[in-house]
Structure formats: structure tokens, C-alpha cells
Tab-separated table of C-alpha atoms in Angstrom:
chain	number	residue	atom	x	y	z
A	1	UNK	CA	-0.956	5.293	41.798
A	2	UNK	CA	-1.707	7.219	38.678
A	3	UNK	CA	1.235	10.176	37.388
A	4	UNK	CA	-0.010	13.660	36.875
A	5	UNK	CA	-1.083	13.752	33.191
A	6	UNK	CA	0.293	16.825	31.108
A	7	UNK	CA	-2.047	16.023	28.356
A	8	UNK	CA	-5.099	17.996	28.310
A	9	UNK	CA	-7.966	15.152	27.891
A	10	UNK	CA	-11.665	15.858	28.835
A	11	UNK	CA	-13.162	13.627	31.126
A	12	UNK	CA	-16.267	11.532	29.295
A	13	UNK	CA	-16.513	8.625	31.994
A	14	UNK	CA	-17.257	5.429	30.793
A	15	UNK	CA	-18.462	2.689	33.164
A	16	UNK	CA	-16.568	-0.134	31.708
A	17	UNK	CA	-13.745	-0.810	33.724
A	18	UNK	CA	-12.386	-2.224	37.201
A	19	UNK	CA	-9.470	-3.099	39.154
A	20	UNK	CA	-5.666	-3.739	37.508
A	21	UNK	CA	-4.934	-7.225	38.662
A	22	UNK	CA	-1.465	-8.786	39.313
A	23	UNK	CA	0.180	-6.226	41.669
A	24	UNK	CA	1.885	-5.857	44.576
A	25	UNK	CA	0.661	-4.980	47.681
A	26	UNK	CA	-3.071	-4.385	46.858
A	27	UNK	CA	-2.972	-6.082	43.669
A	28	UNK	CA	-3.602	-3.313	41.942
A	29	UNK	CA	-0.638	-2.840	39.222
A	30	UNK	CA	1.154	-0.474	37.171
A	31	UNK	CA	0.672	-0.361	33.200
A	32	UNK	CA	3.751	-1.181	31.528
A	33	UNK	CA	1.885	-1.574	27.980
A	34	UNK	CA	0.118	0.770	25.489
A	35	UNK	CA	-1.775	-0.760	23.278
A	36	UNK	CA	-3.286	1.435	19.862
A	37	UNK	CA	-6.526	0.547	18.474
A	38	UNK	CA	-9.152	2.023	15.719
A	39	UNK	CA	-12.627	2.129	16.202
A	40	UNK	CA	-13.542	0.298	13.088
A	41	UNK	CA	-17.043	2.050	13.183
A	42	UNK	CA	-18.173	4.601	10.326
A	43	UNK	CA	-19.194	7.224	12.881
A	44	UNK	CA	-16.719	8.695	15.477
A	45	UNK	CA	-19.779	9.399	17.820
A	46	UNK	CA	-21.431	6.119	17.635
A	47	UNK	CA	-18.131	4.226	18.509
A	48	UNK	CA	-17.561	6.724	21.454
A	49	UNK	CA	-20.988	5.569	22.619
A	50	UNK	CA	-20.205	2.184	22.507
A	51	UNK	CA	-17.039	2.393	24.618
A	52	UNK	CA	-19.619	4.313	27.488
A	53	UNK	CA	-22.647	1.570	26.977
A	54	UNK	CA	-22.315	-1.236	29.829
A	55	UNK	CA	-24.015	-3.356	27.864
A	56	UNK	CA	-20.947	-3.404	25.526
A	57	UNK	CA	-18.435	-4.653	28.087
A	58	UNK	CA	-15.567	-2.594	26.715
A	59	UNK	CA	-14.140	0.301	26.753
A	60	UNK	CA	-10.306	2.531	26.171
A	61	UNK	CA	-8.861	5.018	28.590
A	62	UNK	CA	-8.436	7.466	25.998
A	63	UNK	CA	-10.472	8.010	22.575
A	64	UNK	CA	-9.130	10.485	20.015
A	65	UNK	CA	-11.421	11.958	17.402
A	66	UNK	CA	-10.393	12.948	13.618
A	67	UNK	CA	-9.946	16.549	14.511
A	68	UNK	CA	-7.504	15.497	17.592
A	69	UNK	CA	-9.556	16.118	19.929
A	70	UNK	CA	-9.053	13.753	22.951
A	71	UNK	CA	-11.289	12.305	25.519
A	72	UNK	CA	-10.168	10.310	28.506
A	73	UNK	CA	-13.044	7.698	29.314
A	74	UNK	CA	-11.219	5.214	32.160
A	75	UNK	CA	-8.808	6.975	34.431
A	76	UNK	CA	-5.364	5.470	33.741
A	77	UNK	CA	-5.017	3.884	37.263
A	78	UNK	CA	-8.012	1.115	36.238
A	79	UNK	CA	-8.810	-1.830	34.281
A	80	UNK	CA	-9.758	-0.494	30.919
A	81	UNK	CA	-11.755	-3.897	28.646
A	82	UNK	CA	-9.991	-2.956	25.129
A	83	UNK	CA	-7.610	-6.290	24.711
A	84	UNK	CA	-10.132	-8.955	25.385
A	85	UNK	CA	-8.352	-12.675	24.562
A	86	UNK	CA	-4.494	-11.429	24.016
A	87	UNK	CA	-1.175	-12.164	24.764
A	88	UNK	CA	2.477	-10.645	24.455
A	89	UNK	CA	5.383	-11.633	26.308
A	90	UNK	CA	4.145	-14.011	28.681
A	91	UNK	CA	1.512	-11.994	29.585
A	92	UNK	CA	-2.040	-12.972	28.880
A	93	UNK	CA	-4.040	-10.326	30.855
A	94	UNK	CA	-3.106	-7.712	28.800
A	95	UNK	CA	-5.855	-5.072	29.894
A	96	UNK	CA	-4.239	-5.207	33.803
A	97	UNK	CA	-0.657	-4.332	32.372
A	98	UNK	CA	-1.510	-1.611	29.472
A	99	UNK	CA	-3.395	1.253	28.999
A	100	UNK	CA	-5.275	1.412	25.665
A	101	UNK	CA	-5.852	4.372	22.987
A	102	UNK	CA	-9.123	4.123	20.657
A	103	UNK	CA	-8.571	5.940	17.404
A	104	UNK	CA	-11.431	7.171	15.224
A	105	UNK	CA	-11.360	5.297	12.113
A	106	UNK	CA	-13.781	3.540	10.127
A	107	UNK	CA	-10.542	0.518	9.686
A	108	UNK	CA	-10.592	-1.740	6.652
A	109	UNK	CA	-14.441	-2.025	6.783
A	110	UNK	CA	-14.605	1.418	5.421
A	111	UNK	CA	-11.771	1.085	3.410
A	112	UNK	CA	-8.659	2.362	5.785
A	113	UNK	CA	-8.761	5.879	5.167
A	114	UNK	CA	-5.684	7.682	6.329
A	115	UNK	CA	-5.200	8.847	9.788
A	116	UNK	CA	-5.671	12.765	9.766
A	117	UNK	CA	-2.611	14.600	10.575
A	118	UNK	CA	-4.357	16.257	13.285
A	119	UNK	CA	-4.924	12.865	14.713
A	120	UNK	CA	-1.712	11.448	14.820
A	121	UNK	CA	0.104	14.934	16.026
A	122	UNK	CA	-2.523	14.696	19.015
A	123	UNK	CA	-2.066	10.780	19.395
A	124	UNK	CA	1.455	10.842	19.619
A	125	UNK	CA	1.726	13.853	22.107
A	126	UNK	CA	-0.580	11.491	24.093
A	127	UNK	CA	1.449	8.646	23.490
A	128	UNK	CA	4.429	10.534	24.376
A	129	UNK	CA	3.525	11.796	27.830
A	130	UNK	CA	1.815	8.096	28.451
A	131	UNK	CA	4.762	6.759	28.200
A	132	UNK	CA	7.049	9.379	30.061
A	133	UNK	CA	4.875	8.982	33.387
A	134	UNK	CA	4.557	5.137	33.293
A	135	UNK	CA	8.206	4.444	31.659
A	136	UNK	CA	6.813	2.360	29.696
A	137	UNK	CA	9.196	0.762	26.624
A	138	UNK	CA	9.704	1.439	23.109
A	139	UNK	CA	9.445	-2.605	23.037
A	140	UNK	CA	5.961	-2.530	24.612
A	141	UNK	CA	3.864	-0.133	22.540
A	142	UNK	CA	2.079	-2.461	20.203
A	143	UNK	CA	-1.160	-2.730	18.129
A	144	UNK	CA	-4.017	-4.402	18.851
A	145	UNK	CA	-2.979	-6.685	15.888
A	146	UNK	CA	0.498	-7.876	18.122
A	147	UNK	CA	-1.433	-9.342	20.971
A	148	UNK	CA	-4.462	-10.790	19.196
A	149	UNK	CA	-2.762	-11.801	15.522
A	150	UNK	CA	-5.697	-13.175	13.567
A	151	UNK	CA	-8.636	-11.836	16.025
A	152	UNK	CA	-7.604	-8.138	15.332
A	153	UNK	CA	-6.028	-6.229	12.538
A	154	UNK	CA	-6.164	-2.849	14.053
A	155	UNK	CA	-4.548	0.047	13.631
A	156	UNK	CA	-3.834	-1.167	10.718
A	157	UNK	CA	-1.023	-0.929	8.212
A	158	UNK	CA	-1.711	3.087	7.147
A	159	UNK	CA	-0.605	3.839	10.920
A	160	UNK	CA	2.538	5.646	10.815
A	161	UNK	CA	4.403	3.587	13.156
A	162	UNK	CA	8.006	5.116	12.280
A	163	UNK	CA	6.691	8.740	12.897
A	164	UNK	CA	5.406	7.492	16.265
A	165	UNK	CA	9.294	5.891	16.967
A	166	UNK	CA	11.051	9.038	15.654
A	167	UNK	CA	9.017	11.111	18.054
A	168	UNK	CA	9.600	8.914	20.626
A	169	UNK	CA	7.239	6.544	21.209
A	170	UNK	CA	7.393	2.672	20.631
A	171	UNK	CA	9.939	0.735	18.374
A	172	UNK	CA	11.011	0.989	14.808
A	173	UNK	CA	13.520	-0.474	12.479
A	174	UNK	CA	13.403	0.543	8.540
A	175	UNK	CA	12.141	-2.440	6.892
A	176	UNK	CA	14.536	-4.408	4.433
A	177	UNK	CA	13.314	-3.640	1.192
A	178	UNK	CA	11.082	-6.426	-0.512
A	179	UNK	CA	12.695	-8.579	-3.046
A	180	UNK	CA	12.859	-11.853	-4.274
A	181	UNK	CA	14.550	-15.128	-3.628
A	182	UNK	CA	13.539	-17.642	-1.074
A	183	UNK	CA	10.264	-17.638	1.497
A	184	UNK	CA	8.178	-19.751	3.518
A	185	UNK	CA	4.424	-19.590	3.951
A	186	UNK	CA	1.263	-22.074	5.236
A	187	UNK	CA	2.425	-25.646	4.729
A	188	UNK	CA	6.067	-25.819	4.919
A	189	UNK	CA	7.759	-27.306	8.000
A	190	UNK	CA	10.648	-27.924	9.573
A	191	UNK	CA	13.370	-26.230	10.970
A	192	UNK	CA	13.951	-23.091	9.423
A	193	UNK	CA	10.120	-22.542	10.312
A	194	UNK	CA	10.677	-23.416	14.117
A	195	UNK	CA	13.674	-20.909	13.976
A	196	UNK	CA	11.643	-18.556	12.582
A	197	UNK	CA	9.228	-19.209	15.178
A	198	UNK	CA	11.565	-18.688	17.518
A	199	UNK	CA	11.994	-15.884	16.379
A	200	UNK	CA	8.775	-14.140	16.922
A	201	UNK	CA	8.014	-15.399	20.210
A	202	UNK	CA	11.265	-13.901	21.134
A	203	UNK	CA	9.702	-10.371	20.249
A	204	UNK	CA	7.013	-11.237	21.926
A	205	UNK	CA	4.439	-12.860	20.057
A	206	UNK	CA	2.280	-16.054	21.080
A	207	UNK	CA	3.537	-18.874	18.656
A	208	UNK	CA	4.395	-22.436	19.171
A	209	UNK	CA	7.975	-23.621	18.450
A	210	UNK	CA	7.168	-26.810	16.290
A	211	UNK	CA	8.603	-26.074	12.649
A	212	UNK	CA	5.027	-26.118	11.121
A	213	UNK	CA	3.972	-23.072	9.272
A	214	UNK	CA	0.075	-22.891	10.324
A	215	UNK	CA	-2.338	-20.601	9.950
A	216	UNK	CA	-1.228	-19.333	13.416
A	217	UNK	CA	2.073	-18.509	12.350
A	218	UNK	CA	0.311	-17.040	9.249
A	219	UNK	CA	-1.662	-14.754	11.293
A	220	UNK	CA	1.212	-13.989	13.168
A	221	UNK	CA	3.779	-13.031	10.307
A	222	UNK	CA	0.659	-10.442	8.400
A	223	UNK	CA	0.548	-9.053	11.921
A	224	UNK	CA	4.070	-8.193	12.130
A	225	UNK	CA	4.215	-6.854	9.030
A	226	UNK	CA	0.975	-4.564	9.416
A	227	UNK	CA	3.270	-2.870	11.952
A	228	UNK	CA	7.062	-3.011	11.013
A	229	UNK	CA	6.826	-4.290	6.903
A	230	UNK	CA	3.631	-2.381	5.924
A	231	UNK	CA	4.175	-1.933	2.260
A	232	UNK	CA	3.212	-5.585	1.772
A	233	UNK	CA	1.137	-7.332	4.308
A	234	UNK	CA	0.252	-11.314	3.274
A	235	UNK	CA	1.482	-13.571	5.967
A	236	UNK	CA	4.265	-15.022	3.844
A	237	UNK	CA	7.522	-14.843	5.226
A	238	UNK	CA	10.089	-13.447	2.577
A	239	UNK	CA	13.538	-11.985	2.906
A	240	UNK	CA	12.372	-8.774	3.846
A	241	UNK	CA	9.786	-9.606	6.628
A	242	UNK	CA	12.621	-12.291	8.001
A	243	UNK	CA	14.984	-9.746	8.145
A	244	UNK	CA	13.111	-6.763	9.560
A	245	UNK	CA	12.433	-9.230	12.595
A	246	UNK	CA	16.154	-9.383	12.773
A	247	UNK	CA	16.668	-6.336	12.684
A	248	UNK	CA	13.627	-5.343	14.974
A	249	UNK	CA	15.346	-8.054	17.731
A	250	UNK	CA	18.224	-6.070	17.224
A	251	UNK	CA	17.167	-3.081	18.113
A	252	UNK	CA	14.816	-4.574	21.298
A	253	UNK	CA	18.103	-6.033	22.363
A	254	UNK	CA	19.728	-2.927	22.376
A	255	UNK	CA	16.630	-0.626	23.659
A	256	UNK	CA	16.439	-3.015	26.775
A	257	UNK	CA	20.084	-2.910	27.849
A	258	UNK	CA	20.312	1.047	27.263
């Protein structure tokens, strides 16, 4: 089931995974996600151990340390536990469809240090020949944050998601710049919220149509804009963050017809 992989990963097995479910056949399917994700623990070796410990219950297929190097911990044909409770498109068993990257970063508990450049060039290569084998679509390489808005905030809004797009890998459209004028945020209703709503769960995201601007939809909006509006991420929909999404339907419209 599982492409030759031209990326040069070590094998560190962890025991933490099991069968794709939802196929074909034998049930067992093929990824069509790739979901990025950062550690959120101080130490790069203590968070690799916890991926590996079965009494954890979870675990990536790949882990990349600050220094780039790369370890593959679940072969990409199985059932990596990295989503837990998510949801994108319809989909709710997220960790059957995807394949999921672990980062080494301490995350906003240790203040979101920048990812090193060594990192990211040996993330993206990763990314990059992940996504070659499985044809997997701009449209459906996400952050943690996408499929679990609220539970997760992870990679966070330091990860250089256009750099990722210009070399190929995931979705990007430049964010309108951030001015003034009209918004919406938690209490209003109606329906320019239920468009809005609309909206997201277009792109993807799980959100109920029903005009009222909760702190679901709140959750929702800081989540898009940790990965396609990062320069201001507080869960109020302005001008900018309404038209990125836009623009960002735009360009999924036109990435799944080319």
C-alpha cells in the first residue's frame, strides 16, 4: 500500500498505532491528509519518548528535531493516534485519512520560539515528497488547529505556512491587509454570521450554519487565522480575515478543478 519514500527518515518504532479504517477492499485506506503538529514539550527528547510510550496512546509517523533531523516512528501505511477528536470536510476520523508530522517545539507554553531554519527546510522536503507519493492536495494539508479549532492551537501562528505553499506543499493566499471598518465577533447573530459560517464549513471546517457567532465560531475564526491571517490572531472576524477566506475559497476552487 505504502509509496517508496525518497526521504531519508530513521526508523525509531513506536507502538502506538493500528489499522487505517474506511477503505476499500480490506478496509485499510489511503491517506489523503497531512496534518502538522508541535510537540508543545520543552525537551525534544522527552516528547519523542512520549510518542513511543504505550501508555500515552499517541503517537506521529514522522517527528522532526530542531537540527532537522527526522525520525519516522509509524510506517505511513498505519493508523498513526496524533488527531484524537477532529474533523475536516466531512471527515471525523481524521487519523485513518492523514498522516501526521510532530515538530519539536516547546509551542506557546514556552513562548513560541521560531521554527529553526533547519527545521522547516527538512519539514518541507518531507512534506514535499509526502505529498508527491500519496497525491495528496494543497487543500488538505492543515494544522492541528483546522481540525480541532479550540482543542488545539498547534503549529501555531510562527509556522511559515506561505514558504511551505511556495515550495509546494499545502495552500496559501496572501492575506488582505488588516484595517478597519466593520467586523463581527462572539454575540452577534444573524445572517451575515450564518454566511460567514457558510463560509468556513465550505473550506472545510466543522461549524454550524445558524447565524450565531459562538464561541465555536470564535474558536474557529482564531484558527483560521493562526494559519492563513497570522499577523493578528483573536477570533474576531474583520475585513481582512473575511476576505482572506474569500480569497482562500478562491484559490481551493481553482486548485481542485486544475
Amino acid at each position: 500500500m505504502t509509496p517508496d519514500s525518497r526521504f531519508a527518515a530513521k526508523v525509531f518504532p513506536s507502538p502506538n498505532h493500528g489499522e487505517r479504517r474506511g477503505g476499500s477492499g480490506d478496509g485499510n485506506r489511503r491517506p489523503d491528509m497531512l496534518i502538522l503538529h508541535y510537540t508543545g514539550m520543552p525537551v525534544a527528547g522527552e516528547a519523542l519518548q512520549w510518542l513511543c510510550n504505550p501508555v500515552s496512546q499517541v503517537s506521529s509517523h514522522y517527528f522532526v528535531f530542531e537540527n532537522g533531523h527526522t525520525l519516522q516512528l509509524v510506517p505511513e501505511g498505519r493508523r498513526a493516534w496524533h488527531a484524537g477528536a477532529s474533523h475536516w470536510a466531512g471527515e471525523t476520523d481524521i487519523n485513518s485519512c492523514s498522516i501526521g508530522i510532530e515538530i519539536a517545539n516547546p509551542g506557546h507554553p514556552g513562548g513560541l520560539p521560531d521554527f529553526p531554519a533547519e527545521q522547516i527546510a527538512a519539514t518541507l522536503n518531507l512534506c514535499r515528497d509526502i505529498c508527491e507519493r500519496w497525491s495528496i492536495p494543497p487543500e488538505r494539508v492543515l494544522a492541528h488547529s483546522d481540525i480541532a479549532p479550540g482543542r488545539k492551537i498547534d503549529p501555531g501562528e510562527k509556522f511559515p505556512w506561505r514558504r511551505f505553499a511556495e515550495g509546494g506543499v499545502g495552500l496559501w493566499s496572501e492575506p488582505a491587509p488588516i484595517r478597519g471598518g466593520r467586523f463581527f465577533a462572539r454575540g452577534d447573530s444573524g445572517q451575515p454570521v450564518e454566511a460567514l459560517q457558510a463560509m468556513f464549513a465550505m473550506l472545510g471546517y466543522a461549524i454550524a450554519v445558524d447565524g450565531a457567532y459562538d464561541e465555536r465560531l470564535e474558536a474557529v475564526v482564531a484558527a483560521f487565522q493562526r494559519h492563513w491571517r497570522q499577523d493578528k490572531v483573536d477570533g474576531v472576524a474583520d475585513a481582512s480575515t473575511i476576505t482572506t477566506l474569500r480569497d482562500l475559497l478562491a484559490a481551493t476552487q481553482s486548485a481542485r478543478s486544475a
